[in-house]
Amino acid sequence: MPASEPPDTKVYLADESANLDGIAQVQPLEFPAHTRYAVVASCFVIQGLSCGLVHSWGVQQEYLAANVYDGEPSKIKTLGYIGTLMYFSLYLWGMLAGWLAEVWSYRKLCFVGIVIMALGQLLASFCKEPWQLCLTEGVLFGLGIGLVFSPTSTAPARWFTKHRGLATGIAVAGVGVGGLIIAPLTEFLVRQTGVEWSLRISAIYIIVLGTIACYFVQVPFQDKTRTLRNFDWQAFGDRRFAIHACMVFFVTAAYIVPYAFLPEFWVAKGISSQTASVLIAIANVASSVGRVATGFAADYIGVLNALVLSLLVAAASCFVLWPFATGVGMGVVMGLCYGFAAGGYWSLAPLAAGKLFGIDKLASNAGIFYTVSAVGAWLGGPAAGAILTGPGHGTNFVGMSVYVGVLWLAALALALANRTLYSKRMFAKV
């Protein structure tokens, strides 16, 4: 290292992380040693802001339904579409966001997303009708979170080799932590100031915290030869790509169903609604822990191996635990196991994409998979609801738990197929 180089800097290969996956990269660059940690922290903050606000919408929806649109069932029904639009948009724009991040700028794209998020919240504060909220909160705010989700899910992996999984896990754990902080904050603001000012205040902290965080979102190397006109379509001809895309579809169709319907299940079994809320909160905490822990485990046992184990535990939770989680004790076990395993998937999915298809195109490839996730997110919940309301089911939820378990098993089979295609050695670290 040159003598003139400051002591807190190091020579860092332009995406040295790619070397582990057999991808040659270009010349070395120099970055301060703390740069990579700032990237992880900034991605954690942006993930918390975006997804935390999605999770907190239910607080505002409940207040509007009870105090503003009480006695107007058509308007209350329209309010119900907003959360679905947010969740759908979170993934829908993944392909566009991933590609723009790679050919333009991670930092600038995240800043655009943050501005759109804040604008969506601000405009929503002036809305008087639910359909207007669908356009501002559901569509505009959804576009903003869709633009920041893929870059902040994939940027940390570009900076690390040995601890790539842990770095990604910490970044995406912001989703759960953000929900735990923003949901009660929103509850407080709604009760004290009303929905309108709670939205305006959220716009303020989005733009302030988000702008600061965006400054640190970057990658060590950006291929300037790639443009919007030379999109790489070769990946679509890879059968492993198709297998991974199908796996992603099944997971996202299954993932949200227990979070949406377990409170109703527990209330039907005699557990109070307050206790059911606590059990779901436990599942959310387990999800945050699982994102970090499975990412950490992936660094030691291999990301594809960790993904298989995560999907196996999620499937087992639905088949073995859910039907018997009729009391508080088993409810806690169900929440812990499902939250941990299902949450871990969100750390492992982009890491698996990097392992299978190359770290240098991680944002665009992961973005494609997030767009596929939008279809699963859109179809999975309504299908589960249709099963529950079908003849012979009522409140026993057996059909729903089997449906979700089968989706997780299908994803597990596909993950096993890709793991086997990558390496047939049973105990290989892959």
Coordinates of C-alpha atoms in Angstrom, one line a residue:
M1 CA 0.0 0.0 0.0
P2 CA 1.5 3.4 -0.9
A3 CA 2.9 5.3 1.9
S4 CA 0.9 8.4 1.1
E5 CA -2.4 6.6 1.4
P6 CA -4.4 7.5 4.5
P7 CA -4.5 4.9 7.2
D8 CA -8.2 4.5 7.1
T9 CA -8.4 3.5 3.4
K10 CA -7.6 0.3 1.6
V11 CA -7.3 -0.8 -2.0
Y12 CA -10.6 -2.4 -2.9
L13 CA -11.1 -4.3 -6.1
A14 CA -13.8 -3.0 -8.3
D15 CA -16.4 -5.5 -7.1
E16 CA -13.9 -7.9 -5.7
S17 CA -16.9 -9.8 -4.4
A18 CA -17.4 -11.1 -7.9
N19 CA -14.2 -13.0 -7.8
L20 CA -15.7 -15.6 -5.5
D21 CA -18.2 -16.4 -8.3
G22 CA -15.7 -16.7 -11.0
I23 CA -16.4 -13.4 -12.6
A24 CA -13.4 -11.3 -13.8
Q25 CA -13.7 -7.6 -13.0
V26 CA -11.7 -4.5 -14.0
Q27 CA -9.2 -2.3 -12.4
P28 CA -8.9 -1.7 -8.6
L29 CA -10.4 1.3 -6.9
E30 CA -9.7 2.9 -3.6
F31 CA -12.4 3.5 -1.0
P32 CA -12.3 4.3 2.7
A33 CA -12.6 1.2 4.8
H34 CA -15.9 2.4 6.4
T35 CA -17.6 3.0 3.0
R36 CA -19.1 -0.5 2.9
Y37 CA -20.5 -0.2 6.4
A38 CA -22.1 3.1 5.4
V39 CA -23.7 1.4 2.4
V40 CA -25.3 -1.3 4.6
A41 CA -26.6 1.3 7.1
S42 CA -28.1 3.5 4.5
C43 CA -29.8 0.6 2.8
F44 CA -31.1 -0.5 6.2
V45 CA -32.6 3.0 6.7
I46 CA -34.2 3.2 3.3
Q47 CA -35.7 -0.3 3.6
G48 CA -37.1 0.6 6.9
L49 CA -38.7 3.9 5.7
S50 CA -40.2 2.3 2.6
C51 CA -41.5 -1.0 3.9
G52 CA -42.2 0.3 7.4
L53 CA -44.7 2.8 5.9
V54 CA -46.3 0.0 4.0
H55 CA -46.8 -2.0 7.2
S56 CA -48.2 1.1 9.0
W57 CA -50.9 1.8 6.4
G58 CA -53.2 -0.5 8.3
V59 CA -53.3 1.9 11.2
Q60 CA -54.4 4.8 9.0
Q61 CA -56.9 2.5 7.1
E62 CA -58.5 1.4 10.4
Y63 CA -58.9 5.0 11.6
L64 CA -60.4 6.2 8.3
A65 CA -62.8 3.3 8.2
A66 CA -64.0 3.9 11.7
N67 CA -64.0 7.7 11.9
V68 CA -64.2 9.1 8.3
Y69 CA -66.0 6.6 6.2
D70 CA -68.1 4.8 8.8
G71 CA -71.3 3.6 7.3
E72 CA -70.0 3.8 3.7
P73 CA -69.1 0.2 2.8
S74 CA -68.2 0.9 -0.8
K75 CA -65.6 3.5 0.3
I76 CA -64.3 1.1 3.1
K77 CA -63.9 -1.6 0.4
T78 CA -61.9 0.8 -1.8
L79 CA -59.6 1.6 1.2
G80 CA -58.8 -2.1 1.3
Y81 CA -57.2 -1.9 -2.2
I82 CA -54.5 0.6 -1.1
G83 CA -52.4 -1.9 0.9
T84 CA -52.6 -4.4 -1.9
L85 CA -51.5 -1.7 -4.4
M86 CA -48.5 -0.8 -2.1
Y87 CA -47.4 -4.4 -1.8
F88 CA -47.9 -5.1 -5.5
S89 CA -46.0 -1.9 -6.5
L90 CA -43.1 -2.8 -4.1
Y91 CA -42.2 -5.6 -6.5
L92 CA -43.8 -4.5 -9.8
W93 CA -41.1 -1.9 -10.6
G94 CA -38.2 -4.2 -9.6
M95 CA -37.1 -4.9 -13.2
L96 CA -37.0 -1.2 -14.1
A97 CA -35.4 -0.2 -10.9
G98 CA -32.7 -2.9 -11.1
W99 CA -31.8 -2.0 -14.6
L100 CA -31.7 1.8 -14.0
A101 CA -29.5 1.2 -10.9
E102 CA -26.9 -0.6 -13.0
V103 CA -26.9 1.6 -16.1
W104 CA -27.5 5.0 -14.4
S105 CA -26.8 5.3 -10.6
Y106 CA -27.9 3.5 -7.4
R107 CA -27.7 6.8 -5.5
K108 CA -29.6 8.9 -8.0
L109 CA -32.3 6.3 -8.4
C110 CA -32.8 6.0 -4.7
F111 CA -33.1 9.7 -4.4
V112 CA -35.7 9.8 -7.1
G113 CA -37.6 7.1 -5.3
I114 CA -37.4 8.9 -2.0
V115 CA -38.8 12.1 -3.5
I116 CA -41.7 10.2 -5.1
M117 CA -42.4 8.5 -1.8
A118 CA -42.5 11.8 0.1
L119 CA -44.6 13.4 -2.7
G120 CA -47.1 10.5 -2.5
Q121 CA -47.5 10.9 1.2
L122 CA -47.9 14.7 0.9
L123 CA -50.5 14.6 -1.8
A124 CA -52.4 11.8 0.1
S125 CA -52.7 14.2 3.0
F126 CA -55.0 16.4 0.9
C127 CA -57.2 13.6 -0.5
K128 CA -60.9 13.4 0.5
E129 CA -62.0 10.3 -1.3
P130 CA -60.6 6.7 -1.1
W131 CA -60.0 6.6 -4.9
Q132 CA -57.7 9.6 -4.6
L133 CA -55.8 7.7 -1.9
C134 CA -55.5 4.8 -4.2
L135 CA -53.7 7.0 -6.7
T136 CA -51.4 8.8 -4.2
E137 CA -50.7 6.2 -1.5
G138 CA -51.2 3.1 -3.7
V139 CA -49.8 4.1 -7.1
L140 CA -47.5 7.1 -6.6
F141 CA -46.0 6.1 -3.2
G142 CA -45.9 2.5 -4.5
L143 CA -43.8 3.6 -7.4
G144 CA -41.4 5.3 -5.0
I145 CA -40.9 2.2 -2.8
G146 CA -40.6 0.1 -5.9
L147 CA -37.7 2.2 -7.2
V148 CA -35.7 2.0 -3.9
F149 CA -36.4 -1.6 -2.9
S150 CA -34.2 -3.5 -5.5
P151 CA -31.1 -1.2 -5.3
T152 CA -31.1 -1.2 -1.5
S153 CA -31.6 -5.0 -1.4
T154 CA -28.6 -5.7 -3.7
A155 CA -26.1 -2.9 -3.2
P156 CA -24.5 -4.4 0.1
A157 CA -23.7 -7.7 -1.6
R158 CA -21.4 -5.8 -4.1
W159 CA -19.1 -4.7 -1.3
F160 CA -18.4 -7.9 0.7
T161 CA -16.9 -11.3 0.1
K162 CA -16.6 -13.2 3.4
H163 CA -19.6 -11.5 5.0
R164 CA -21.8 -10.9 2.0
G165 CA -24.8 -12.8 3.5
L166 CA -24.6 -11.0 6.8
A167 CA -24.3 -7.6 5.1
T168 CA -27.4 -8.3 3.0
G169 CA -29.3 -9.7 6.0
I170 CA -28.7 -6.6 8.0
A171 CA -29.8 -4.3 5.2
V172 CA -33.1 -6.1 4.5
A173 CA -33.8 -6.4 8.3
G174 CA -34.6 -2.8 8.0
V175 CA -38.0 -3.9 6.7
G176 CA -39.0 -5.5 10.0
V177 CA -37.3 -2.9 12.3
G178 CA -38.9 -0.1 10.3
G179 CA -42.4 -1.6 10.8
L180 CA -41.8 -2.0 14.5
I181 CA -40.9 1.7 14.8
I182 CA -43.1 3.4 12.2
A183 CA -46.3 1.5 13.0
P184 CA -46.6 2.7 16.6
L185 CA -45.3 6.1 15.6
T186 CA -48.1 6.3 13.0
E187 CA -50.6 5.2 15.6
F188 CA -49.5 8.0 17.9
L189 CA -49.6 10.6 15.1
V190 CA -53.0 9.5 13.9
R191 CA -54.5 9.7 17.3
Q192 CA -52.9 13.1 18.2
T193 CA -53.0 14.9 14.8
G194 CA -55.3 13.0 12.5
V195 CA -54.5 11.1 9.3
E196 CA -53.8 14.2 7.3
W197 CA -51.0 15.5 9.5
S198 CA -49.6 12.0 10.1
L199 CA -49.1 11.8 6.3
R200 CA -47.4 15.2 6.1
I201 CA -45.1 14.4 9.0
S202 CA -44.2 11.1 7.3
A203 CA -43.4 13.0 4.1
I204 CA -41.0 15.2 6.1
Y205 CA -39.0 12.4 7.8
I206 CA -39.0 10.5 4.5
I207 CA -37.3 13.3 2.7
V208 CA -34.9 14.2 5.5
L209 CA -33.8 10.7 6.5
G210 CA -34.0 9.3 3.0
T211 CA -31.9 12.0 1.4
I212 CA -29.2 11.5 4.0
A213 CA -29.2 7.8 3.5
C214 CA -29.3 8.0 -0.3
Y215 CA -25.9 9.9 -0.3
F216 CA -24.2 6.7 0.9
V217 CA -25.9 4.2 -1.5
Q218 CA -23.3 3.2 -4.1
V219 CA -21.5 0.2 -5.5
P220 CA -17.7 -0.1 -6.0
F221 CA -17.9 -0.5 -9.7
Q222 CA -20.5 0.5 -12.3
D223 CA -20.2 -0.8 -15.9
K224 CA -20.5 2.4 -18.0
T225 CA -20.6 0.4 -21.2
R226 CA -24.1 -0.8 -20.4
T227 CA -27.0 1.4 -21.5
L228 CA -30.8 1.2 -21.6
R229 CA -30.5 0.1 -25.2
N230 CA -28.4 -3.0 -24.7
F231 CA -30.5 -5.0 -22.2
D232 CA -29.0 -8.4 -21.7
W233 CA -31.7 -10.9 -22.6
Q234 CA -29.4 -14.0 -22.4
A235 CA -30.5 -14.8 -18.9
F236 CA -34.0 -15.7 -20.1
G237 CA -32.5 -18.6 -22.0
D238 CA -31.0 -20.2 -18.9
R239 CA -33.2 -22.9 -17.4
R240 CA -31.8 -22.1 -13.9
F241 CA -33.2 -18.6 -14.4
A242 CA -36.7 -19.9 -15.2
I243 CA -36.5 -22.3 -12.2
H244 CA -35.5 -19.4 -9.9
A245 CA -38.3 -17.2 -11.3
C246 CA -40.9 -19.9 -10.6
M247 CA -39.5 -20.4 -7.1
V248 CA -39.9 -16.6 -6.4
F249 CA -43.5 -16.7 -7.7
F250 CA -44.5 -19.5 -5.3
V251 CA -42.8 -17.9 -2.3
T252 CA -44.4 -14.5 -2.7
A253 CA -47.8 -16.1 -3.3
A254 CA -47.4 -17.9 0.0
Y255 CA -45.4 -15.4 2.1
I256 CA -48.0 -12.8 3.1
V257 CA -50.9 -15.2 3.6
P258 CA -50.1 -16.2 7.2
Y259 CA -49.4 -12.6 8.2
A260 CA -52.8 -11.5 6.8
F261 CA -54.9 -14.4 8.1
L262 CA -53.3 -15.7 11.3
P263 CA -54.9 -13.0 13.4
E264 CA -58.3 -14.0 12.1
F265 CA -57.4 -17.7 12.7
W266 CA -56.4 -17.0 16.3
V267 CA -59.5 -14.9 17.1
A268 CA -61.6 -17.7 15.6
K269 CA -59.9 -20.1 18.1
G270 CA -60.8 -17.9 21.1
I271 CA -57.7 -15.8 21.4
S272 CA -58.3 -12.1 21.9
S273 CA -57.6 -9.7 19.1
Q274 CA -55.0 -7.9 21.3
T275 CA -53.1 -11.1 21.9
A276 CA -53.3 -12.0 18.2
S277 CA -51.7 -8.6 17.4
V278 CA -48.9 -9.5 19.9
L279 CA -48.4 -12.9 18.2
I280 CA -48.1 -11.2 14.8
A281 CA -45.6 -8.7 16.3
I282 CA -43.5 -11.7 17.5
A283 CA -43.6 -13.1 14.0
N284 CA -42.3 -9.7 12.7
V285 CA -39.5 -9.6 15.2
A286 CA -38.6 -13.2 14.3
S287 CA -38.6 -12.1 10.6
S288 CA -36.0 -9.4 11.3
V289 CA -33.8 -11.8 13.2
G290 CA -34.2 -14.4 10.5
R291 CA -33.0 -12.0 7.8
V292 CA -29.8 -11.4 9.6
A293 CA -29.3 -14.9 10.9
T294 CA -29.9 -16.7 7.6
G295 CA -27.6 -14.3 5.8
F296 CA -24.9 -15.0 8.4
A297 CA -25.5 -18.7 8.0
A298 CA -25.2 -18.4 4.2
D299 CA -21.7 -17.1 4.6
Y300 CA -20.7 -20.4 6.3
I301 CA -22.9 -23.2 4.7
G302 CA -23.5 -21.6 1.3
V303 CA -26.4 -19.4 0.1
L304 CA -28.1 -22.2 -1.9
N305 CA -28.0 -24.6 1.1
A306 CA -29.3 -21.9 3.4
L307 CA -32.1 -21.1 1.0
V308 CA -33.2 -24.8 0.9
L309 CA -33.3 -25.0 4.7
S310 CA -35.2 -21.8 5.0
L311 CA -37.9 -22.9 2.6
L312 CA -38.1 -26.3 4.3
V313 CA -38.7 -24.7 7.7
A314 CA -41.4 -22.4 6.3
A315 CA -43.2 -25.3 4.6
A316 CA -43.0 -27.4 7.8
S317 CA -44.4 -24.5 9.8
C318 CA -47.5 -24.4 7.7
F319 CA -48.1 -28.1 7.6
V320 CA -47.0 -29.1 11.1
L321 CA -47.5 -26.0 13.3
W322 CA -50.3 -23.9 11.9
P323 CA -53.2 -26.4 12.3
F324 CA -52.2 -26.9 16.0
A325 CA -51.4 -23.2 16.8
T326 CA -54.8 -22.7 18.5
G327 CA -53.4 -21.5 21.8
V328 CA -51.0 -18.8 22.8
G329 CA -48.1 -21.1 23.4
M330 CA -48.2 -22.8 20.0
G331 CA -49.1 -19.4 18.5
V332 CA -45.7 -18.1 19.7
V333 CA -43.9 -21.2 18.3
M334 CA -45.7 -20.7 15.0
G335 CA -44.9 -17.0 14.8
L336 CA -41.2 -17.6 15.7
C337 CA -40.6 -20.5 13.3
Y338 CA -42.6 -19.0 10.3
G339 CA -41.3 -15.5 10.8
F340 CA -37.7 -16.6 11.1
A341 CA -37.8 -18.9 8.0
A342 CA -40.0 -16.8 5.8
G343 CA -38.1 -13.6 6.7
G344 CA -34.8 -15.3 5.9
Y345 CA -35.9 -15.9 2.4
W346 CA -35.7 -12.1 1.7
S347 CA -32.0 -12.1 2.5
L348 CA -31.2 -15.3 0.6
A349 CA -33.2 -14.6 -2.6
P350 CA -30.9 -11.8 -4.0
L351 CA -27.8 -13.6 -2.7
A352 CA -28.9 -16.8 -4.6
A353 CA -29.5 -14.7 -7.7
G354 CA -25.9 -13.4 -7.4
K355 CA -24.6 -16.9 -6.9
L356 CA -26.4 -18.4 -9.9
F357 CA -26.2 -15.6 -12.4
G358 CA -23.3 -13.3 -11.4
I359 CA -22.9 -10.5 -8.9
D360 CA -22.1 -7.9 -11.5
K361 CA -25.7 -8.0 -12.8
L362 CA -27.3 -8.6 -9.4
A363 CA -29.6 -5.6 -9.4
S364 CA -31.1 -6.1 -12.8
N365 CA -31.5 -9.9 -12.3
A366 CA -32.9 -9.5 -8.8
G367 CA -35.2 -6.8 -10.2
I368 CA -36.6 -9.2 -12.7
F369 CA -37.4 -11.6 -9.9
Y370 CA -39.0 -8.9 -7.9
T371 CA -41.3 -8.1 -10.8
V372 CA -42.2 -11.8 -11.0
S373 CA -42.9 -11.5 -7.2
A374 CA -45.6 -8.9 -8.0
V375 CA -47.7 -11.5 -9.8
G376 CA -47.4 -13.9 -6.8
A377 CA -48.2 -11.1 -4.4
W378 CA -51.3 -10.1 -6.4
L379 CA -52.7 -13.6 -6.7
G380 CA -51.6 -15.4 -3.5
G381 CA -53.8 -13.6 -0.9
P382 CA -57.1 -13.5 -2.9
A383 CA -56.7 -17.2 -3.7
A384 CA -56.2 -18.0 0.0
G385 CA -59.2 -15.9 0.9
A386 CA -61.3 -17.7 -1.7
I387 CA -60.3 -21.1 -0.2
L388 CA -61.3 -19.8 3.3
T389 CA -64.8 -18.7 2.1
G390 CA -65.4 -21.8 0.1
P391 CA -67.9 -24.5 1.0
G392 CA -66.9 -26.7 3.9
H393 CA -64.0 -24.5 5.2
G394 CA -65.5 -21.7 7.2
T395 CA -63.2 -21.0 10.2
N396 CA -61.1 -24.2 10.4
F397 CA -58.4 -22.8 8.0
V398 CA -57.2 -26.3 7.2
G399 CA -57.5 -25.7 3.4
M400 CA -55.6 -22.4 3.7
S401 CA -52.7 -23.9 5.7
V402 CA -52.4 -26.8 3.2
Y403 CA -52.5 -24.3 0.3
V404 CA -49.7 -22.2 1.7
G405 CA -47.7 -25.2 2.7
V406 CA -48.0 -26.6 -0.9
L407 CA -46.7 -23.3 -2.3
W408 CA -43.7 -23.4 0.0
L409 CA -43.1 -27.0 -0.9
A410 CA -43.2 -26.2 -4.6
A411 CA -40.6 -23.4 -4.0
L412 CA -38.5 -25.9 -2.0
A413 CA -38.5 -28.3 -4.9
L414 CA -37.4 -25.7 -7.3
A415 CA -34.7 -24.4 -5.0
L416 CA -33.4 -28.0 -4.6
A417 CA -33.4 -28.3 -8.4
N418 CA -31.2 -25.2 -8.9
R419 CA -28.9 -26.3 -6.0
T420 CA -28.4 -29.7 -7.7
L421 CA -27.8 -28.1 -11.1
Y422 CA -25.1 -25.9 -9.5
S423 CA -23.4 -28.8 -7.7
K424 CA -24.4 -32.5 -7.3
R425 CA -22.1 -32.8 -4.2
M426 CA -24.5 -33.1 -1.2
F427 CA -22.2 -31.4 1.3
A428 CA -20.7 -28.8 -0.9
K429 CA -20.7 -25.2 0.3
V430 CA -22.8 -23.6 -2.4

